[in-house]
Amino acid sequence: MNKISYIKWEPKYSVHVEILDEQHRKLFDIVNDLVDEVEMGSNQLLPIISDLIDYLSVHFKQESIVMMESNYPSFTKHSREHRDFTEKMKAFLQDYEQGDTELGLKMIVFLKEWIFNHTTRLDIEYAHHLQDNAEKLKTPQE
Ligand SMILES: [Fe+2]
Ligand SMILES: [Fe+2]
């Protein structure tokens, strides 16, 4: 039997902001819930899709605050990624409402890649910026 693999959050993906790490772990969990549902052959994906849309909006807002407060130079580019992803999720929701039977698998493929790549690459870039800022504050002023 072909078990669809889970995505696994690891401490090396930490952005060093506890609330954001917590949200990332939760996002990974929701994707894994979707894997379970699809594995069970369930067609009731609406609660998970809604969960994901709601949770992403909370997370993206929180991340925006952190990026803005730290004057992150790639804020606009990063926000565009969040916006495109939100659009994609809404498109999935529409497909669901139109009864796309392959939707679960399509979503898993897309979500695993997007959430994993975004969290472990793009989010890590602002984490580096935050760490650089923290370092600068530590440097004694002349
Ligand atoms: Fe994130
Ligand atoms: Fe992000």
Coordinates of N, CA and C and ligand atoms in Angstrom, one line a residue:
M1 N 0.8 -1.2 0.0 CA 0.0 0.0 0.0 C 0.9 1.3 0.0
N2 N 0.5 2.2 -0.8 CA 1.3 3.4 -0.9 C 0.8 4.5 0.0
K3 N 1.6 4.6 1.1 CA 1.2 5.6 2.1 C 1.8 7.0 1.7
I4 N 0.9 8.0 1.6 CA 1.4 9.3 1.3 C 2.2 9.8 2.5
S5 N 3.4 10.3 2.2 CA 4.2 10.7 3.3 C 3.7 12.0 3.9
Y6 N 4.0 12.2 5.2 CA 3.7 13.4 5.9 C 4.8 14.5 5.7
I7 N 4.5 15.7 6.0 CA 5.6 16.7 6.1 C 5.9 16.9 7.6
K8 N 7.2 17.0 7.8 CA 7.6 17.0 9.2 C 8.4 18.3 9.5
W9 N 7.9 19.0 10.5 CA 8.6 20.2 10.9 C 9.8 19.9 11.8
E10 N 10.9 20.5 11.6 CA 12.1 20.2 12.4 C 12.6 21.5 13.0
P11 N 13.3 21.4 14.2 CA 13.8 22.6 14.8 C 14.7 23.4 13.9
K12 N 15.4 22.8 13.0 CA 16.3 23.6 12.1 C 15.5 24.5 11.2
Y13 N 14.2 24.4 11.1 CA 13.3 25.3 10.3 C 12.9 26.5 11.1
S14 N 13.4 26.6 12.4 CA 12.9 27.6 13.3 C 13.2 29.0 12.7
V15 N 12.2 29.9 12.9 CA 12.5 31.3 12.5 C 12.8 32.1 13.7
H16 N 12.9 31.5 14.9 CA 13.3 32.1 16.1 C 12.3 33.1 16.7
V17 N 11.1 32.9 16.2 CA 10.0 33.7 16.8 C 9.0 32.6 17.2
E18 N 8.8 32.4 18.6 CA 8.1 31.2 19.0 C 6.7 31.1 18.4
I19 N 5.9 32.2 18.4 CA 4.5 32.2 17.9 C 4.5 31.7 16.5
L20 N 5.5 32.2 15.7 CA 5.5 31.8 14.3 C 5.9 30.4 14.1
D21 N 6.8 29.9 14.9 CA 7.2 28.5 14.8 C 6.0 27.6 15.1
E22 N 5.3 28.0 16.2 CA 4.1 27.3 16.6 C 3.1 27.2 15.5
Q23 N 2.9 28.4 14.8 CA 1.9 28.4 13.7 C 2.4 27.5 12.5
H24 N 3.7 27.5 12.3 CA 4.3 26.7 11.2 C 4.0 25.2 11.5
R25 N 4.2 24.8 12.8 CA 4.0 23.4 13.2 C 2.5 23.1 13.0
K26 N 1.7 24.0 13.3 CA 0.2 23.8 13.2 C -0.2 23.6 11.7
L27 N 0.5 24.4 10.8 CA 0.2 24.3 9.4 C 0.6 23.0 8.9
F28 N 1.8 22.5 9.3 CA 2.2 21.2 8.9 C 1.2 20.2 9.4
D29 N 0.7 20.3 10.6 CA -0.3 19.4 11.1 C -1.5 19.3 10.3
I30 N -2.0 20.5 9.9 CA -3.2 20.6 9.1 C -3.0 19.8 7.7
V31 N -1.8 20.0 7.1 CA -1.6 19.3 5.9 C -1.6 17.8 6.1
N32 N -1.0 17.4 7.2 CA -1.0 16.0 7.5 C -2.4 15.4 7.8
D33 N -3.2 16.3 8.4 CA -4.6 15.9 8.6 C -5.3 15.6 7.2
L34 N -4.9 16.5 6.3 CA -5.5 16.3 4.9 C -5.0 15.0 4.3
V35 N -3.7 14.7 4.5 CA -3.1 13.4 4.1 C -4.0 12.2 4.7
D36 N -4.3 12.3 6.0 CA -5.0 11.2 6.6 C -6.4 11.1 6.0
E37 N -7.1 12.2 5.8 CA -8.4 12.2 5.2 C -8.4 11.5 3.9
V38 N -7.5 12.0 3.0 CA -7.4 11.4 1.7 C -7.1 9.9 1.7
E39 N -6.2 9.6 2.6 CA -5.8 8.2 2.8 C -7.0 7.3 3.1
M40 N -7.9 7.9 3.9 CA -9.1 7.2 4.4 C -10.2 7.2 3.3
G41 N -9.9 7.9 2.2 CA -10.9 7.9 1.1 C -12.0 8.9 1.4
S42 N -11.8 9.8 2.3 CA -12.9 10.7 2.6 C -13.1 11.8 1.6
N43 N -14.3 12.2 1.4 CA -14.6 13.3 0.5 C -15.0 14.5 1.2
Q44 N -14.9 14.4 2.6 CA -15.3 15.6 3.4 C -14.1 16.4 3.7
L45 N -13.7 17.1 2.7 CA -12.5 17.9 2.9 C -12.7 19.4 3.3
L46 N -14.0 19.7 3.3 CA -14.3 21.1 3.5 C -13.8 21.7 4.9
P47 N -14.0 20.9 6.0 CA -13.5 21.4 7.3 C -12.0 21.7 7.2
I48 N -11.2 20.8 6.5 CA -9.8 21.0 6.5 C -9.4 22.2 5.6
I49 N -10.1 22.3 4.5 CA -9.8 23.5 3.6 C -10.1 24.8 4.3
S50 N -11.3 24.8 5.0 CA -11.6 26.0 5.8 C -10.6 26.3 6.9
D51 N -10.2 25.3 7.6 CA -9.2 25.4 8.7 C -8.0 26.0 8.1
L52 N -7.6 25.5 7.0 CA -6.3 26.0 6.4 C -6.4 27.4 6.0
I53 N -7.5 27.8 5.3 CA -7.7 29.2 4.9 C -7.7 30.1 6.1
D54 N -8.4 29.7 7.1 CA -8.5 30.6 8.3 C -7.1 30.7 9.0
Y55 N -6.5 29.6 9.1 CA -5.2 29.6 9.9 C -4.2 30.3 9.1
L56 N -4.2 30.2 7.8 CA -3.2 30.9 7.0 C -3.4 32.4 7.1
S57 N -4.6 32.8 7.1 CA -4.8 34.2 7.2 C -4.3 34.8 8.6
V58 N -4.5 34.0 9.6 CA -4.0 34.4 10.9 C -2.4 34.5 10.9
H59 N -1.9 33.4 10.3 CA -0.4 33.3 10.2 C 0.2 34.4 9.4
F60 N -0.4 34.6 8.2 CA 0.2 35.6 7.3 C 0.1 37.0 7.9
K61 N -0.9 37.3 8.7 CA -1.0 38.6 9.3 C 0.1 38.7 10.4
Q62 N 0.2 37.7 11.2 CA 1.3 37.7 12.2 C 2.7 37.9 11.6
E63 N 2.9 37.2 10.5 CA 4.2 37.3 9.9 C 4.4 38.7 9.3
S64 N 3.4 39.3 8.8 CA 3.5 40.6 8.2 C 3.8 41.6 9.3
I65 N 3.2 41.4 10.5 CA 3.6 42.3 11.6 C 5.1 42.3 11.9
V66 N 5.5 41.0 12.1 CA 7.0 40.8 12.4 C 7.9 41.4 11.3
M67 N 7.5 41.2 10.1 CA 8.3 41.7 9.0 C 8.3 43.3 8.9
M68 N 7.1 43.8 9.1 CA 7.0 45.3 9.1 C 7.8 45.9 10.2
E69 N 7.6 45.4 11.4 CA 8.2 46.0 12.6 C 9.7 45.9 12.5
S70 N 10.2 45.0 11.7 CA 11.7 44.9 11.6 C 12.2 45.5 10.3
N71 N 11.4 46.2 9.6 CA 11.7 46.9 8.4 C 12.4 45.9 7.4
Y72 N 11.7 44.7 7.2 CA 12.3 43.7 6.4 C 12.2 44.2 4.9
P73 N 13.4 44.3 4.2 CA 13.4 44.9 2.9 C 12.6 44.1 1.8
S74 N 12.5 42.7 2.0 CA 11.7 41.9 1.0 C 10.3 41.7 1.4
F75 N 9.8 42.6 2.2 CA 8.4 42.5 2.7 C 7.4 42.4 1.6
T76 N 7.5 43.3 0.6 CA 6.5 43.3 -0.5 C 6.6 42.0 -1.3
K77 N 7.8 41.5 -1.6 CA 7.9 40.3 -2.4 C 7.3 39.1 -1.6
H78 N 7.6 39.1 -0.3 CA 7.1 38.0 0.6 C 5.6 38.1 0.7
S79 N 5.0 39.3 0.8 CA 3.6 39.4 0.9 C 2.9 38.9 -0.4
R80 N 3.6 39.2 -1.5 CA 3.0 38.7 -2.8 C 2.8 37.2 -2.8
E81 N 3.9 36.5 -2.3 CA 3.8 35.1 -2.2 C 2.6 34.6 -1.3
H82 N 2.4 35.3 -0.2 CA 1.3 35.0 0.7 C 0.0 35.2 -0.1
R83 N -0.1 36.3 -0.8 CA -1.3 36.7 -1.5 C -1.7 35.6 -2.6
D84 N -0.6 35.3 -3.4 CA -0.8 34.3 -4.4 C -1.3 33.0 -3.9
F85 N -0.7 32.6 -2.7 CA -1.1 31.3 -2.1 C -2.5 31.4 -1.6
T86 N -2.9 32.5 -1.0 CA -4.3 32.6 -0.6 C -5.3 32.5 -1.7
E87 N -4.9 33.1 -2.9 CA -5.7 33.0 -4.1 C -5.9 31.5 -4.5
K88 N -4.8 30.8 -4.5 CA -4.7 29.4 -4.9 C -5.7 28.6 -4.0
M89 N -5.6 28.9 -2.7 CA -6.5 28.2 -1.7 C -8.0 28.5 -2.0
K90 N -8.3 29.7 -2.4 CA -9.7 30.0 -2.7 C -10.1 29.3 -4.0
A91 N -9.2 29.1 -4.9 CA -9.5 28.4 -6.1 C -9.7 26.9 -5.8
F92 N -9.0 26.4 -4.9 CA -9.2 25.0 -4.4 C -10.6 24.9 -3.8
L93 N -11.0 25.9 -3.0 CA -12.3 25.8 -2.4 C -13.4 25.8 -3.5
Q94 N -13.2 26.6 -4.5 CA -14.2 26.6 -5.6 C -14.2 25.2 -6.3
D95 N -13.0 24.7 -6.5 CA -13.0 23.3 -7.2 C -13.7 22.3 -6.3
Y96 N -13.6 22.5 -5.0 CA -14.2 21.6 -4.1 C -15.7 21.7 -4.2
E97 N -16.2 22.9 -4.3 CA -17.6 23.2 -4.4 C -18.2 22.7 -5.7
Q98 N -17.3 22.6 -6.7 CA -17.8 22.1 -8.0 C -17.6 20.5 -8.1
G99 N -17.2 19.9 -7.0 CA -17.2 18.5 -6.9 C -16.0 17.8 -7.6
D100 N -14.8 18.4 -7.6 CA -13.6 17.8 -8.2 C -13.2 16.6 -7.3
T101 N -13.3 15.4 -7.9 CA -13.0 14.3 -7.1 C -11.5 14.0 -6.8
E102 N -10.7 14.6 -7.6 CA -9.2 14.4 -7.5 C -8.6 15.5 -6.6
L103 N -9.5 16.4 -6.1 CA -9.0 17.6 -5.4 C -8.1 17.3 -4.2
G104 N -8.4 16.3 -3.4 CA -7.6 16.0 -2.2 C -6.2 15.7 -2.6
L105 N -6.0 14.9 -3.6 CA -4.6 14.6 -4.0 C -3.9 15.8 -4.6
K106 N -4.6 16.5 -5.4 CA -4.0 17.7 -6.0 C -3.6 18.7 -4.9
M107 N -4.4 18.8 -3.9 CA -4.1 19.8 -2.8 C -2.9 19.3 -2.1
I108 N -2.9 18.0 -1.8 CA -1.7 17.5 -1.0 C -0.4 17.8 -1.7
V109 N -0.4 17.5 -3.1 CA 0.8 17.7 -3.8 C 1.3 19.2 -3.8
F110 N 0.3 20.0 -4.0 CA 0.6 21.5 -4.0 C 1.0 22.0 -2.6
L111 N 0.2 21.6 -1.6 CA 0.4 22.1 -0.2 C 1.7 21.7 0.4
K112 N 2.0 20.4 0.2 CA 3.2 19.9 0.8 C 4.4 20.6 0.2
E113 N 4.4 20.9 -1.1 CA 5.5 21.6 -1.7 C 5.5 23.0 -1.3
W114 N 4.4 23.7 -1.3 CA 4.4 25.1 -1.1 C 4.7 25.4 0.4
I115 N 4.0 24.8 1.3 CA 4.2 25.1 2.7 C 5.6 24.7 3.1
F116 N 6.0 23.6 2.7 CA 7.4 23.2 3.0 C 8.4 24.2 2.5
N117 N 8.4 24.4 1.2 CA 9.3 25.4 0.6 C 9.3 26.8 1.2
H118 N 8.0 27.2 1.3 CA 7.9 28.6 1.8 C 8.4 28.7 3.2
T119 N 8.1 27.8 4.0 CA 8.5 27.9 5.5 C 10.0 27.7 5.6
T120 N 10.5 26.7 4.9 CA 11.9 26.4 5.1 C 12.9 27.2 4.3
R121 N 12.4 28.0 3.3 CA 13.3 28.9 2.5 C 13.0 30.3 2.7
L122 N 11.8 30.7 2.2 CA 11.4 32.2 2.2 C 11.3 32.7 3.6
D123 N 10.6 31.9 4.5 CA 10.5 32.4 5.9 C 11.8 32.5 6.6
I124 N 12.7 31.5 6.2 CA 14.0 31.5 6.8 C 14.8 32.8 6.5
E125 N 14.5 33.4 5.3 CA 15.2 34.6 4.9 C 14.8 35.8 5.8
Y126 N 13.6 35.9 6.2 CA 13.3 37.0 7.2 C 13.8 36.6 8.6
A127 N 13.9 35.3 8.9 CA 14.5 34.9 10.1 C 16.0 35.4 10.2
H128 N 16.7 35.3 9.1 CA 18.1 35.8 9.1 C 18.1 37.3 9.3
H129 N 17.2 38.0 8.6 CA 17.1 39.4 8.8 C 16.9 39.8 10.3
L130 N 16.0 39.1 10.9 CA 15.7 39.4 12.3 C 17.0 39.1 13.2
Q131 N 17.7 38.1 12.8 CA 18.9 37.8 13.6 C 20.0 38.8 13.3
D132 N 20.1 39.3 12.1 CA 21.1 40.4 11.8 C 20.7 41.6 12.6
N133 N 19.5 41.9 12.6 CA 19.0 43.1 13.4 C 19.4 43.0 14.9
A134 N 19.2 41.8 15.4 CA 19.5 41.5 16.8 C 20.9 41.7 17.1
E135 N 21.8 41.2 16.1 CA 23.2 41.3 16.3 C 23.6 42.8 16.3
K136 N 23.0 43.6 15.4 CA 23.4 45.0 15.3 C 23.1 45.7 16.6
L137 N 22.0 45.3 17.3 CA 21.6 45.9 18.5 C 22.6 45.6 19.6
K138 N 23.2 44.4 19.5 CA 24.2 43.9 20.5 C 25.5 44.6 20.4
T139 N 25.9 45.1 19.1 CA 27.2 45.7 18.9 C 27.3 47.0 19.6
P140 N 28.3 47.1 20.4 CA 28.5 48.4 21.2 C 28.6 49.6 20.3
Q141 N 28.0 50.7 20.7 CA 28.1 51.9 19.9 C 29.4 52.6 20.2
E142 N 30.0 53.2 19.2 CA 31.2 53.9 19.4 C 31.0 55.3 19.9
Ligands
FE1 FE 5.3 31.3 7.5
FE2 FE 5.7 33.6 4.9

